CSV table of C-alpha atoms and ligand atoms in Angstrom, one decimal:
chain,number,residue,atom,x,y,z
J,1,MET,CA,0.0,0.0,0.0
J,2,THR,CA,1.3,3.5,-0.8
J,3,ALA,CA,1.9,5.9,2.1
J,4,PRO,CA,-0.6,8.8,2.5
J,5,ILE,CA,0.4,11.9,0.6
J,6,VAL,CA,0.3,15.0,2.9
J,7,ARG,CA,0.2,18.3,1.0
J,8,SER,CA,-0.5,20.9,3.8
J,9,LEU,CA,1.6,21.9,6.7
J,10,ASP,CA,-1.3,21.7,9.0
J,11,ALA,CA,-1.9,18.1,8.1
J,12,LEU,CA,1.8,17.3,8.5
J,13,ARG,CA,1.8,18.9,12.0
J,14,ASP,CA,-1.3,17.0,13.0
J,15,LEU,CA,0.3,13.7,12.0
J,16,THR,CA,3.7,14.3,13.6
J,17,ARG,CA,2.0,15.7,16.8
J,18,THR,CA,0.1,12.4,17.2
J,19,TRP,CA,3.3,10.4,16.6
J,20,ARG,CA,5.3,12.4,19.2
J,21,LEU,CA,2.5,12.1,21.7
J,22,ALA,CA,2.7,8.3,21.3
J,23,GLY,CA,6.4,8.6,22.1
J,24,ASP,CA,7.5,7.7,18.5
J,25,THR,CA,10.7,8.9,17.0
J,26,VAL,CA,10.5,10.6,13.6
J,27,GLY,CA,12.9,10.4,10.7
J,28,VAL,CA,12.8,12.6,7.6
J,29,VAL,CA,14.3,12.0,4.2
J,30,PRO,CA,14.3,15.3,2.2
J,31,THR,CA,14.2,14.8,-1.6
J,32,MET,CA,13.2,16.5,-4.8
J,33,GLY,CA,11.5,13.3,-6.0
J,34,ALA,CA,12.5,11.3,-9.1
J,35,LEU,CA,13.4,8.7,-6.6
J,36,HIS,CA,16.2,6.2,-7.4
J,37,GLN,CA,17.9,3.4,-5.3
J,38,GLY,CA,20.0,6.0,-3.6
J,39,HIS,CA,16.9,7.7,-2.1
J,40,LEU,CA,15.3,4.4,-1.3
J,41,SER,CA,18.4,3.4,0.7
J,42,LEU,CA,17.9,6.6,2.7
J,43,ALA,CA,14.3,5.7,3.3
J,44,ARG,CA,15.3,2.2,4.4
J,45,ALA,CA,18.0,3.6,6.8
J,46,ALA,CA,15.3,5.9,8.2
J,47,ARG,CA,12.9,3.0,8.5
J,48,GLU,CA,15.5,1.0,10.5
J,49,ALA,CA,16.4,3.9,12.8
J,50,CYS,CA,13.1,5.6,13.5
J,51,ASP,CA,9.5,4.6,14.5
J,52,ARG,CA,8.0,7.0,11.9
J,53,VAL,CA,9.4,8.0,8.5
J,54,VAL,CA,8.4,11.0,6.4
J,55,VAL,CA,9.8,11.3,2.9
J,56,THR,CA,9.5,14.9,1.6
J,57,ILE,CA,9.2,15.7,-2.1
J,58,PHE,CA,9.7,19.3,-3.2
J,59,VAL,CA,11.5,20.6,-6.3
J,60,ASN,CA,12.9,23.7,-4.6
J,61,PRO,CA,13.1,26.6,-7.1
J,62,LYS,CA,15.4,28.6,-4.8
J,63,GLN,CA,18.3,26.1,-5.2
J,64,PHE,CA,18.3,26.2,-9.0
J,65,ASN,CA,20.4,28.9,-10.6
J,66,ASN,CA,19.4,27.9,-14.1
J,67,PRO,CA,15.6,28.2,-15.1
J,68,ASP,CA,16.0,25.4,-17.8
J,69,ASP,CA,17.5,23.1,-15.2
J,70,LEU,CA,14.5,23.7,-12.9
J,71,GLU,CA,12.0,23.2,-15.8
J,72,ASN,CA,13.7,20.0,-16.9
J,73,TYR,CA,14.0,18.5,-13.5
J,74,PRO,CA,12.1,15.2,-13.5
J,75,ARG,CA,8.8,15.1,-11.7
J,76,THR,CA,7.4,11.6,-11.0
J,77,GLU,CA,5.2,11.8,-7.9
J,78,ASN,CA,3.1,8.7,-8.6
J,79,GLU,CA,6.1,6.5,-9.5
J,80,ASP,CA,7.9,7.8,-6.4
J,81,ALA,CA,5.0,6.8,-4.1
J,82,LEU,CA,4.9,3.3,-5.7
J,83,LYS,CA,8.7,2.9,-5.1
J,84,LEU,CA,8.4,3.9,-1.5
J,85,ALA,CA,5.4,1.5,-0.8
J,86,PRO,CA,7.5,-1.7,-0.1
J,87,ILE,CA,9.6,0.2,2.4
J,88,GLY,CA,6.5,1.2,4.4
J,89,VAL,CA,7.2,4.9,5.1
J,90,ASP,CA,4.5,6.6,7.1
J,91,ALA,CA,3.9,9.7,5.0
J,92,ILE,CA,5.0,11.5,1.9
J,93,TYR,CA,5.0,15.2,2.4
J,94,VAL,CA,4.5,17.0,-0.9
J,95,PRO,CA,4.1,20.7,-0.2
J,96,ASP,CA,3.4,23.2,-3.0
J,97,GLY,CA,5.4,26.4,-3.7
J,98,ASP,CA,3.0,28.6,-1.7
J,99,THR,CA,3.4,26.4,1.4
J,100,MET,CA,7.1,26.6,1.3
J,101,TYR,CA,7.5,30.2,0.0
J,102,PRO,CA,4.3,32.1,0.9
J,103,SER,CA,3.8,35.6,-0.4
J,104,GLY,CA,6.2,37.9,1.4
J,105,PHE,CA,8.7,35.2,2.2
J,106,ALA,CA,12.0,37.1,2.9
J,107,THR,CA,14.3,34.9,4.9
J,108,ASN,CA,17.5,33.4,3.6
J,109,VAL,CA,19.6,30.8,5.5
J,110,SER,CA,23.2,31.1,4.4
J,111,VAL,CA,26.1,28.9,5.7
J,112,GLU,CA,29.4,30.7,5.2
J,113,GLY,CA,32.7,29.1,4.3
J,114,LEU,CA,31.6,25.6,3.4
J,115,THR,CA,29.6,27.0,0.5
J,116,ASN,CA,32.0,29.2,-1.4
J,117,MET,CA,33.9,26.3,-3.2
J,118,LEU,CA,33.0,23.2,-5.3
J,119,CYS,CA,29.3,23.3,-6.2
J,120,GLY,CA,28.9,26.6,-4.3
J,121,ALA,CA,31.4,28.3,-6.6
J,122,ALA,CA,29.9,26.8,-9.8
J,123,ARG,CA,26.3,27.4,-8.7
J,124,PRO,CA,25.9,30.8,-7.0
J,125,GLY,CA,23.0,30.8,-4.5
J,126,HIS,CA,22.5,27.1,-4.7
J,127,PHE,CA,23.4,26.3,-1.1
J,128,ASP,CA,21.4,29.3,0.3
J,129,GLY,CA,18.5,27.6,-1.4
J,130,VAL,CA,19.3,24.2,0.0
J,131,ALA,CA,20.0,25.6,3.5
J,132,THR,CA,16.8,27.6,3.5
J,133,ILE,CA,14.5,24.8,2.4
J,134,VAL,CA,16.2,22.2,4.6
J,135,THR,CA,15.9,24.4,7.7
J,136,LYS,CA,12.1,24.7,6.9
J,137,LEU,CA,11.8,21.0,6.4
J,138,PHE,CA,13.6,20.3,9.7
J,139,LEU,CA,11.3,22.8,11.5
J,140,GLN,CA,8.1,21.6,9.8
J,141,THR,CA,8.7,17.9,10.4
J,142,GLN,CA,10.4,18.4,13.8
J,143,ALA,CA,12.1,15.1,13.0
J,144,ASP,CA,14.6,13.5,15.4
J,145,LYS,CA,16.9,12.3,12.5
J,146,ALA,CA,17.4,13.4,8.9
J,147,PHE,CA,19.0,11.2,6.3
J,148,PHE,CA,21.1,12.6,3.4
J,149,GLY,CA,23.3,10.8,0.8
J,150,GLU,CA,27.1,11.2,0.7
J,151,LYS,CA,26.7,11.6,-3.0
J,152,ASP,CA,26.0,15.3,-2.3
J,153,TYR,CA,28.8,15.5,0.2
J,154,GLN,CA,29.1,19.2,0.4
J,155,GLN,CA,25.3,19.5,1.0
J,156,LEU,CA,25.7,16.9,3.8
J,157,GLN,CA,28.4,19.2,5.5
J,158,VAL,CA,26.2,22.3,5.0
J,159,VAL,CA,23.1,20.8,6.5
J,160,THR,CA,25.0,19.3,9.4
J,161,ARG,CA,26.5,22.8,10.1
J,162,LEU,CA,23.2,24.6,9.9
J,163,ALA,CA,21.5,22.2,12.3
J,164,ALA,CA,24.3,22.6,14.8
J,165,ASP,CA,24.6,26.4,14.4
J,166,LEU,CA,20.8,27.0,14.7
J,167,ASP,CA,20.4,24.5,17.6
J,168,ILE,CA,17.9,22.5,15.6
J,169,PRO,CA,17.5,19.3,17.7
J,170,ILE,CA,18.0,16.9,14.8
J,171,GLU,CA,20.7,14.3,14.1
J,172,VAL,CA,21.9,14.5,10.5
J,173,VAL,CA,22.8,11.0,9.3
J,174,GLY,CA,25.0,10.6,6.2
J,175,CYS,CA,24.5,7.5,4.1
J,176,PRO,CA,26.8,6.0,1.5
J,177,THR,CA,26.5,6.8,-2.3
J,178,ILE,CA,24.6,4.1,-4.2
J,179,ARG,CA,26.1,3.3,-7.6
J,180,GLU,CA,24.9,1.6,-10.8
J,181,GLU,CA,26.8,-1.6,-11.8
J,182,ASP,CA,29.1,0.4,-14.0
J,183,GLY,CA,30.1,2.7,-11.2
J,184,LEU,CA,27.9,5.8,-12.1
J,185,ALA,CA,26.7,7.4,-8.9
J,186,MET,CA,22.9,7.3,-8.8
J,187,SER,CA,21.3,10.7,-9.3
J,188,SER,CA,17.9,11.9,-10.5
J,189,ARG,CA,19.8,13.8,-13.2
J,190,ASN,CA,20.9,10.5,-14.8
J,191,LEU,CA,17.3,10.3,-16.2
J,192,LEU,CA,18.2,13.3,-18.3
J,193,LEU,CA,21.1,11.5,-20.0
J,194,SER,CA,20.6,10.3,-23.6
J,195,ASP,CA,21.4,6.6,-24.3
J,196,ARG,CA,24.7,7.7,-25.9
J,197,SER,CA,25.6,10.0,-22.9
J,198,ARG,CA,24.7,7.3,-20.4
J,199,ILE,CA,27.3,5.0,-22.0
J,200,LYS,CA,30.0,7.7,-21.5
J,201,ALA,CA,28.9,8.8,-18.0
J,202,PRO,CA,30.7,6.1,-15.9
J,203,LEU,CA,34.0,7.5,-17.1
J,204,LEU,CA,33.7,10.1,-14.3
J,205,ALA,CA,33.8,7.4,-11.5
J,206,GLU,CA,36.5,5.5,-13.4
J,207,VAL,CA,38.8,8.5,-13.7
J,208,MET,CA,38.2,9.4,-10.0
J,209,ASP,CA,39.1,5.8,-8.9
J,210,ASP,CA,42.4,6.1,-10.9
J,211,VAL,CA,43.2,9.5,-9.4
J,212,ALA,CA,42.4,8.3,-5.9
J,213,SER,CA,44.8,5.3,-6.4
J,214,ALA,CA,47.5,7.7,-7.7
J,215,LEU,CA,47.0,10.0,-4.7
J,216,ARG,CA,47.4,7.0,-2.4
J,217,GLU,CA,50.7,6.2,-4.1
J,218,GLY,CA,51.9,9.7,-3.2
J,219,GLN,CA,51.3,11.7,-6.4
J,220,ARG,CA,50.1,15.3,-6.3
J,221,MET,CA,46.7,16.6,-7.4
J,222,SER,CA,48.4,19.5,-9.2
J,223,ASP,CA,49.9,16.9,-11.6
J,224,LEU,CA,46.9,14.5,-11.7
J,225,ALA,CA,44.0,17.0,-12.2
J,226,PRO,CA,45.0,18.3,-15.7
J,227,ARG,CA,45.5,14.7,-16.9
J,228,ALA,CA,42.1,13.6,-15.4
J,229,GLU,CA,40.3,16.6,-17.0
J,230,ALA,CA,41.9,15.8,-20.4
J,231,ARG,CA,40.8,12.2,-20.1
J,232,LEU,CA,37.2,13.3,-19.3
J,233,LEU,CA,37.1,15.7,-22.3
J,234,ALA,CA,38.6,13.0,-24.6
J,235,GLY,CA,35.9,10.6,-23.4
J,236,GLY,CA,33.1,12.9,-24.5
J,237,PHE,CA,32.5,15.2,-21.5
J,238,ASN,CA,32.1,18.9,-22.5
J,239,SER,CA,33.7,20.7,-19.5
J,240,VAL,CA,34.8,20.1,-16.0
J,241,ASP,CA,33.6,22.4,-13.2
J,242,TYR,CA,36.1,21.0,-10.7
J,243,PHE,CA,38.3,18.0,-10.0
J,244,GLU,CA,39.9,18.5,-6.6
J,245,VAL,CA,41.0,16.7,-3.4
J,246,ARG,CA,39.9,18.3,-0.2
J,247,ASP,CA,39.7,17.6,3.6
J,248,GLY,CA,36.5,15.6,4.2
J,249,ALA,CA,35.5,17.8,7.3
J,250,ASP,CA,36.3,21.4,6.5
J,251,LEU,CA,36.6,21.0,2.7
J,252,SER,CA,39.9,22.9,2.6
J,253,MET,CA,41.9,22.2,-0.6
J,254,LEU,CA,44.7,19.7,-0.5
J,255,ASP,CA,47.4,18.8,-3.0
J,256,GLN,CA,48.3,15.4,-1.5
J,257,THR,CA,46.2,12.9,0.4
J,258,LYS,CA,46.0,12.6,4.2
J,259,PRO,CA,43.5,10.8,6.5
J,260,ASN,CA,39.9,11.9,5.7
J,261,ALA,CA,40.9,13.3,2.2
J,262,ARG,CA,38.1,13.1,-0.4
J,263,LEU,CA,38.1,13.6,-4.1
J,264,PHE,CA,35.4,15.7,-5.6
J,265,ALA,CA,34.4,16.2,-9.2
J,266,ALA,CA,31.7,17.9,-11.3
J,267,ALA,CA,31.6,17.7,-15.1
J,268,TRP,CA,29.1,18.4,-17.9
J,269,LEU,CA,28.0,15.7,-20.3
J,270,ALA,CA,25.7,16.8,-23.1
J,271,GLY,CA,23.9,19.4,-21.0
J,272,VAL,CA,23.8,17.3,-17.8
J,273,ARG,CA,25.9,18.2,-14.8
J,274,LEU,CA,27.2,15.1,-13.1
J,275,ILE,CA,28.9,15.3,-9.6
J,276,ASP,CA,30.6,12.6,-7.6
J,277,ASN,CA,33.0,12.2,-4.6
J,278,ILE,CA,34.9,9.4,-3.0
J,279,ALA,CA,37.1,8.9,0.0
J,280,VAL,CA,40.8,8.7,-1.0
K,301,LIG,O1,19.4,16.7,-2.3
K,301,LIG,C1,18.3,17.1,-2.7
K,301,LIG,O2,17.5,16.4,-3.3
K,301,LIG,C2,17.9,18.5,-2.3
K,301,LIG,O3,19.1,19.4,-2.3
K,301,LIG,C3,17.2,18.6,-0.9
K,301,LIG,C4,18.1,18.2,0.2
K,301,LIG,C5,16.0,17.8,-0.9
K,301,LIG,C6,16.8,20.1,-0.7
K,301,LIG,O4,15.9,20.5,-1.6
């Protein structure tokens, strides 16, 4: 059976109030829909850790800096509900634009430092949009735990920071990236790849694995990055936004590996921006 779809904030609050009165813990899985196995793994983790689970679906206009990207973002609510049914989540919260950004909305949540590099540099305003909507979702659901994928590693750091800084009593839980058999990190954007591009896409993960091995052997990123980018361009990618190794906690730039180093990449393939990151 599919979970009830809750569209209004009042209905969500009624539901979560009943749960909390019964002493149940609540887990939230924030998503923009177009659910894939990565999202479903988050819902399963929430199902295991919490008495009640809410999956949220809202394609957040404030985090898109390109109107075409927002317009093309896949919207598949019915399929999403069917995919969640076997996991047995308790509610799917699907607010509309007016619920999330009512007329007169004027507040912006901005996390400094962590957001001015990587995807933050390539997509100005993106993380303010993410931080603002995630703060609202944390407050609206009043969940005890929130589940995010490591696929969006920078986002995971940003939401962890904002919850701590704003004293929101929620535990942010990071869950491992789920990959296709050929290594491509699962993403709703993969649906936008043509058949030809889909064949080329796993090269990103392949090049990242090779660079991570070379870093472990002691090579420097300043030598490896230009070669990695050239390999991606030769393999059909159109451009590379970044290909960097950074500290996994504060995201400061590194040239050589050290404990907790992570490799981050974002590259464009036929109009689709793919991102990935792995521990070195
Ligand atoms: O990762 C996403 O899908 C979105 O950035 C999120 C966390 C649901 C906020 O809109």
